[in-house]
CSV table of C-alpha atoms in Angstrom, one decimal:
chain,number,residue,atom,x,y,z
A,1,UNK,CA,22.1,-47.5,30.9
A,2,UNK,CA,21.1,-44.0,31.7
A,3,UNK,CA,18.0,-44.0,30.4
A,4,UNK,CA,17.0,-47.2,32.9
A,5,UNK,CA,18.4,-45.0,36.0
A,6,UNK,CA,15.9,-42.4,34.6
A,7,UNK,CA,13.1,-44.4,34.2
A,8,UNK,CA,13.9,-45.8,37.9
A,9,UNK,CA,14.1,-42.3,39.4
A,10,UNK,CA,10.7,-41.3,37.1
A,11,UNK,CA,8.8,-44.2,38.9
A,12,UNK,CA,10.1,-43.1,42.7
A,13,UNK,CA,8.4,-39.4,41.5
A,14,UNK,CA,5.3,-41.1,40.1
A,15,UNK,CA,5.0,-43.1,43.6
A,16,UNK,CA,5.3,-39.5,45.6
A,17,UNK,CA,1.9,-38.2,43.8
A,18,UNK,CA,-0.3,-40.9,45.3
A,19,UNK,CA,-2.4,-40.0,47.9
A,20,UNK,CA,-3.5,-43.6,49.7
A,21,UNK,CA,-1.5,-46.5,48.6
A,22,UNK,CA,1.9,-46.4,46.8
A,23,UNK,CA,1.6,-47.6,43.8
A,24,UNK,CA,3.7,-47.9,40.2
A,25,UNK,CA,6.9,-49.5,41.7
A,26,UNK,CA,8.5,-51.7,38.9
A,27,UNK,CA,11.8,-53.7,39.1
A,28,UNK,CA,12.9,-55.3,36.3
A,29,UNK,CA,15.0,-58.2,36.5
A,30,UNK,CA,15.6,-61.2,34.3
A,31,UNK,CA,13.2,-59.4,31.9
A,32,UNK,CA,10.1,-60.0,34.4
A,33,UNK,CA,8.7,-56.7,35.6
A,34,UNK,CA,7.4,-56.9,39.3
A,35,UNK,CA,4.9,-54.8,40.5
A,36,UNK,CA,3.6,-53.8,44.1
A,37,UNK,CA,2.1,-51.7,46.5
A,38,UNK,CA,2.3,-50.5,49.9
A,39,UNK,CA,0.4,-53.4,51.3
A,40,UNK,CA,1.9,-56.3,49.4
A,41,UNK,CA,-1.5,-57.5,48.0
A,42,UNK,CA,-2.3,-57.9,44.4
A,43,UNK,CA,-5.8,-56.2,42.9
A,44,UNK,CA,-7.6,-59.6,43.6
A,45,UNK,CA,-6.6,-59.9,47.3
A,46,UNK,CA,-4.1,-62.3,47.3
A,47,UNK,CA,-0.6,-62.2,48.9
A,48,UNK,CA,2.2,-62.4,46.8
A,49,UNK,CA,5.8,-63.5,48.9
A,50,UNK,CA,7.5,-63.8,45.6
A,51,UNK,CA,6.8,-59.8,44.9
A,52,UNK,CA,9.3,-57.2,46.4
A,53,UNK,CA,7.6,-54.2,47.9
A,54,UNK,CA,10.2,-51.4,47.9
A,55,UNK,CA,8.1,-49.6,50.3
A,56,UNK,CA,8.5,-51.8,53.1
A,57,UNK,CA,12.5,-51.2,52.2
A,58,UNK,CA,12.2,-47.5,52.9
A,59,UNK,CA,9.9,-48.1,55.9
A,60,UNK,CA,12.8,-50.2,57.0
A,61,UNK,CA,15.1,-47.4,56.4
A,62,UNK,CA,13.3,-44.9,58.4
A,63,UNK,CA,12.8,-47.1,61.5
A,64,UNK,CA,8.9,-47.8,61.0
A,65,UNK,CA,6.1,-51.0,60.8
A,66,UNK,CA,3.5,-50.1,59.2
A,67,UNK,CA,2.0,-51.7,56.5
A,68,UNK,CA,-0.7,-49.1,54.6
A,69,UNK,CA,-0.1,-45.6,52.5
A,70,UNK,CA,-1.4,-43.9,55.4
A,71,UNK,CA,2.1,-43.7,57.3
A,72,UNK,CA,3.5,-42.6,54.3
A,73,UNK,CA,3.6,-38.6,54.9
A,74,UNK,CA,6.7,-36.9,54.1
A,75,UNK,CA,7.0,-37.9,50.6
A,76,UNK,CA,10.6,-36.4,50.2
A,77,UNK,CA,11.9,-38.4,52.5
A,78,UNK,CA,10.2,-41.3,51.5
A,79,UNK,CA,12.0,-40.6,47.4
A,80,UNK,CA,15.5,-40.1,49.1
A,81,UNK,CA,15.4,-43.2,51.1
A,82,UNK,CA,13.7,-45.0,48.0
A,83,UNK,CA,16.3,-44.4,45.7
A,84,UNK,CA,18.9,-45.1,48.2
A,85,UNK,CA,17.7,-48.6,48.3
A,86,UNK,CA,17.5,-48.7,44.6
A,87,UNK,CA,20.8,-47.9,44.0
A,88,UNK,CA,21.7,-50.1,46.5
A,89,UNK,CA,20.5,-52.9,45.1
A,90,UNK,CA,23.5,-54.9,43.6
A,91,UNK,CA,22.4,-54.8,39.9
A,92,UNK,CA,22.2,-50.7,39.7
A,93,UNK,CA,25.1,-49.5,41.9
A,94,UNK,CA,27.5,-50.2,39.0
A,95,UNK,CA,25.2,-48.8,37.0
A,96,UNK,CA,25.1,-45.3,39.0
A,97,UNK,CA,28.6,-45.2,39.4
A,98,UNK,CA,29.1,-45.3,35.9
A,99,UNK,CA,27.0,-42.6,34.8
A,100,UNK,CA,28.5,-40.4,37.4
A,101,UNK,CA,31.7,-41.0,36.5
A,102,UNK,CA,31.1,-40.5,32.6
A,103,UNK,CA,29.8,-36.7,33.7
A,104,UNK,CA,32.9,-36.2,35.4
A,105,UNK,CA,35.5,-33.5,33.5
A,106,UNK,CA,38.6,-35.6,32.5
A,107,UNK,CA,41.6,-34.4,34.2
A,108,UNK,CA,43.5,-33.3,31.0
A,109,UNK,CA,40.5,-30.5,30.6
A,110,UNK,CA,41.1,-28.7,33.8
A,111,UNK,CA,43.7,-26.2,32.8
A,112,UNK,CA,42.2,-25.7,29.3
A,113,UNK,CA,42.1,-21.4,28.8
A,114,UNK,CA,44.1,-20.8,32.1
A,115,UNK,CA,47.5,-20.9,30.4
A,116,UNK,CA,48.6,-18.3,27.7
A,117,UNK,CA,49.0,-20.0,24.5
A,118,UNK,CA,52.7,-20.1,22.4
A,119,UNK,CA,52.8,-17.5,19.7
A,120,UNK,CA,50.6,-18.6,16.6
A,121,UNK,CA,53.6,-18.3,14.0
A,122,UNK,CA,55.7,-20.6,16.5
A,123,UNK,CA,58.4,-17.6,16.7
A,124,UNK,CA,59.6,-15.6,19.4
A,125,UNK,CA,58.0,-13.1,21.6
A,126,UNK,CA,58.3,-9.2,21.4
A,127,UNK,CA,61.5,-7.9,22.5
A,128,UNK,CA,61.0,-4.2,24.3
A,129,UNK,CA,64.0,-1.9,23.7
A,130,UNK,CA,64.9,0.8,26.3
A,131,UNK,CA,63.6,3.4,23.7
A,132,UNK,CA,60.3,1.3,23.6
A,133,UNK,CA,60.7,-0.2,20.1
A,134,UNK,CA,59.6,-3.6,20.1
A,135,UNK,CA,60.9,-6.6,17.9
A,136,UNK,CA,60.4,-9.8,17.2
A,137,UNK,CA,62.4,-11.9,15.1
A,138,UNK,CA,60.6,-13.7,12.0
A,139,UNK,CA,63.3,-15.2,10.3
A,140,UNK,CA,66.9,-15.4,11.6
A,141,UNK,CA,69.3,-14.1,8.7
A,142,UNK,CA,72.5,-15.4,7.9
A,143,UNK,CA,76.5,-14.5,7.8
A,144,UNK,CA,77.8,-13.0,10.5
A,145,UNK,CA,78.0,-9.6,9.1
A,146,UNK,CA,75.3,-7.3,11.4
A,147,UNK,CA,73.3,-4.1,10.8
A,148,UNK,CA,74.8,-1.2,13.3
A,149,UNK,CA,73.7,2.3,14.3
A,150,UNK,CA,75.6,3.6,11.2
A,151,UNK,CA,74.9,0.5,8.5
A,152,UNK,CA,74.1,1.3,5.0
A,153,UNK,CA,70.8,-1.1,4.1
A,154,UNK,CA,68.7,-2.3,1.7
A,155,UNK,CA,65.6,-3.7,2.9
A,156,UNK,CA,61.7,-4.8,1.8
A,157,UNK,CA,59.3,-3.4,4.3
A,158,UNK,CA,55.5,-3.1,5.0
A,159,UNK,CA,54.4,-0.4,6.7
A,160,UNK,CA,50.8,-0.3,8.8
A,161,UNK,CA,48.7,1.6,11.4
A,162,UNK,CA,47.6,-0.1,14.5
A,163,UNK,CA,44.8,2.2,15.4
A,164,UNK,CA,43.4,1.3,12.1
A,165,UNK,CA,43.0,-2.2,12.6
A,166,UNK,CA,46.3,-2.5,10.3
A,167,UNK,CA,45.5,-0.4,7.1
A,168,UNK,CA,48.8,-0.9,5.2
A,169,UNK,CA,50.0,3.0,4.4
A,170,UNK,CA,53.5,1.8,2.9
A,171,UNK,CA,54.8,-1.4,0.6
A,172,UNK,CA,57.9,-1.5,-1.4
A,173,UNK,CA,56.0,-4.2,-3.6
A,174,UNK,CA,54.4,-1.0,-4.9
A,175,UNK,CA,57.6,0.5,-6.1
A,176,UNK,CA,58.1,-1.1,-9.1
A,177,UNK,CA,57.8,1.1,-11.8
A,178,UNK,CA,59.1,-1.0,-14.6
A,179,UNK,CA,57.5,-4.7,-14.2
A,180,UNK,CA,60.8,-6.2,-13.0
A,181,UNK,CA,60.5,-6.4,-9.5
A,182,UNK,CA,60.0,-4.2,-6.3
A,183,UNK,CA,62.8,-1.6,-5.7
A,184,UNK,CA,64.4,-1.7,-2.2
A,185,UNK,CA,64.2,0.9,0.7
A,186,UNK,CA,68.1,2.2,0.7
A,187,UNK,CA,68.6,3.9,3.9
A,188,UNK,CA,71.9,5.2,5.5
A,189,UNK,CA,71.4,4.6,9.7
A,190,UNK,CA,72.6,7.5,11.6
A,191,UNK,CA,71.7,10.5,9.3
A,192,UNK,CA,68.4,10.8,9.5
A,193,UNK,CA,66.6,9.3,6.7
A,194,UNK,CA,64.0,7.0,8.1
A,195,UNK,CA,61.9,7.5,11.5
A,196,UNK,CA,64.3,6.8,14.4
A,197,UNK,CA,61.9,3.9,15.3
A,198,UNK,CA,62.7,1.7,12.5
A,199,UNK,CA,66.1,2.6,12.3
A,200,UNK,CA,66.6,1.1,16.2
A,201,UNK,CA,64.4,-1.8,15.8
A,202,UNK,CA,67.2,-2.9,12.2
A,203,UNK,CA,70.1,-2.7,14.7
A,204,UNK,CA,71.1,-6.5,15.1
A,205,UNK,CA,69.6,-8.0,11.9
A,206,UNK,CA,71.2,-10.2,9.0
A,207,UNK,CA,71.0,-10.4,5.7
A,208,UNK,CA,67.9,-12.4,4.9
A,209,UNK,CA,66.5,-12.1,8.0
A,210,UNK,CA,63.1,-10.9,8.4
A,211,UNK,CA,61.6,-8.9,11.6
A,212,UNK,CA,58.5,-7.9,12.8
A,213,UNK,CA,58.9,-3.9,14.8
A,214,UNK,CA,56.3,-1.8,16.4
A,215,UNK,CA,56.9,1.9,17.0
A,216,UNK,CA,55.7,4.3,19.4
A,217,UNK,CA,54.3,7.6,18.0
A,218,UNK,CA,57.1,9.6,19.1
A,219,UNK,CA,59.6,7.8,17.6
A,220,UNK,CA,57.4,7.7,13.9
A,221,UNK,CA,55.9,10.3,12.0
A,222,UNK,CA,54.3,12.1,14.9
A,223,UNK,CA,57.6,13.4,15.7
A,224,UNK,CA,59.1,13.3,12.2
A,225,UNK,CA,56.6,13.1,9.3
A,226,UNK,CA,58.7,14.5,6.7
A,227,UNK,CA,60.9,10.6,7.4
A,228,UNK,CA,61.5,7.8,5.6
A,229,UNK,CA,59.1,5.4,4.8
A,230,UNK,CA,56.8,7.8,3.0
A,231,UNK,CA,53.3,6.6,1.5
A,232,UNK,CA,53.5,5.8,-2.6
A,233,UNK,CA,49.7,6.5,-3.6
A,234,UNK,CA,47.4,9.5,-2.2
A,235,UNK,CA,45.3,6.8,-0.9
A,236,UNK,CA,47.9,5.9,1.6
A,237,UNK,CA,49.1,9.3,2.3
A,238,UNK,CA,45.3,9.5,3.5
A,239,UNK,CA,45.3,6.8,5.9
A,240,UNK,CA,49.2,8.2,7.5
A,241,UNK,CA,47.1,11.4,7.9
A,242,UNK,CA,44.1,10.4,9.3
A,243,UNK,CA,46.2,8.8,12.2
A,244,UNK,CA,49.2,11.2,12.5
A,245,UNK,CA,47.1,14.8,12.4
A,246,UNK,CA,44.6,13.1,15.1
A,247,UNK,CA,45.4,13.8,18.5
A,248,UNK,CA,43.0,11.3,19.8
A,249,UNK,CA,44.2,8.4,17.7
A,250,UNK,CA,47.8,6.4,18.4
A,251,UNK,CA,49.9,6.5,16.4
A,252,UNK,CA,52.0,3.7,17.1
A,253,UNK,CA,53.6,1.9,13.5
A,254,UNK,CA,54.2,-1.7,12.7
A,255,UNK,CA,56.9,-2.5,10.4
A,256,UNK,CA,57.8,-5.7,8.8
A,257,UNK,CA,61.0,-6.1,7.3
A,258,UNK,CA,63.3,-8.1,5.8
A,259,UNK,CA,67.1,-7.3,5.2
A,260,UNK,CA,68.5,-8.1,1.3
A,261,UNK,CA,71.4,-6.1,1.6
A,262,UNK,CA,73.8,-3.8,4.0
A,263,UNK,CA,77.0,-2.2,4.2
């Protein structure tokens, strides 16, 4: 259907390049293509009635009477008020319509990228703490036992830098000396053992549960490097450095942990 409206339109353009009589109109209809001129005569000189002449339908629309290519002068307006009668025509206005409305943006696309999209893991958002520790809770543990200020845990925990586009620098799935499985972190909140970030962001937890906590540099190891969690390998202690002894880099920690045990 589109490519007849095109082939409609091309024939109004070809019709605007002719310098005496308009020629090249064709309406098809019941497979029969018509064609005529300005004047309404065929090439041998003989009237046709049965022939439509769209030109004297735009002469019509533009108030005039004359018959030859001649009165013919602004062409633009004699292609706007061409078309207009095309589409007028009772066989293409349904046809126009149509394409129009299939270019048309459905309404269900309007708001696409204007509304911020749900968290990708489906969990909650970031919770900011008054010290600016933020969590966010992975998994919800179980019981209705609670880690506090002064808790005695045992957790699993993955430590990595955000200005480093997340280079891990800490894993307890490294500590396992003896093949049997990864030795938990045991830390005692309250005495200073661990980086006072971490230990706010376990406040609140279960066992089981799993959390996700970023830390702000002065509440990791550029306030207290000599803290708990400290880098296994070289490599990693490498990577802690390159952030923490940079005074142009953040050094803002992510954390994820989950809780196996506490007291």
């Amino acid at each position: 259907m589109f490519k007849v409206y095109r082939m409609l339109v091309g024939f109004c353009l070809l019709a605007s390049c002719q310098v005496g009589n308009v020629q090249g109109w064709v309406v098809c209809r019941q497979q029969h293509c018509l064609l005529s001129s300005c004047t309404g005569v065929s090439s041998r000189g003989q009237d046709h009635p049965r022939r439509t002449s769209v030109t004297n339908v735009v002469r019509e629309d533009l108030g005039e009477e004359g018959t030859t290519g001649d009165d013919c002068n602004n062409r633009r307006q004699v292609i706007a008020n061409s078309i207009k009668s095309i589409l007028s025509l009772p066989l293409l206005s349904p046809l126009f319509v149509s394409t129009v409305a299939s270019a048309e943006k459905p309404s269900e696309f309007v708001n696409i990228g204007t509304q911020a999209p749900p968290p990708a893991d489906g969990t909650a958002p970031f919770i900011t703490l008054r010290n600016g520790v933020k969590i966010k809770e992975i998994r919800l543990g179980t019981g209705d036992a609670v880690v506090t200020p002064n808790s005695r845990v045992d957790i699993q925990c993955s430590g990595r830098l955000l200005n480093l586009n997340g280079v891990s620098f800490y894993n307890t799935k490294n500590n396992n000396p003896d093949g049997f499985g990864a030795i938990p972190l045991s830390l005692d909140l309250g005495k200073g053992m661990a980086v006072p970030g971490l230990e706010a962001g376990l406040v609140g937890m279960k066992k089981a549960g799993v959390r996700r906590i970023i830390v702000p540099q002065e509440l990791a190891y550029n306030g207290f490097p000599g803290l708990e969690p400290q880098p296994f390998t070289a490599e990693e202690q490498r990577a802690l450095d390159s952030v923490v002894k940079n005074p142009r880099r953040d050094g803002a920690i992510l954390f994820d942990v989950q809780l196996e045990r506490l007291k």
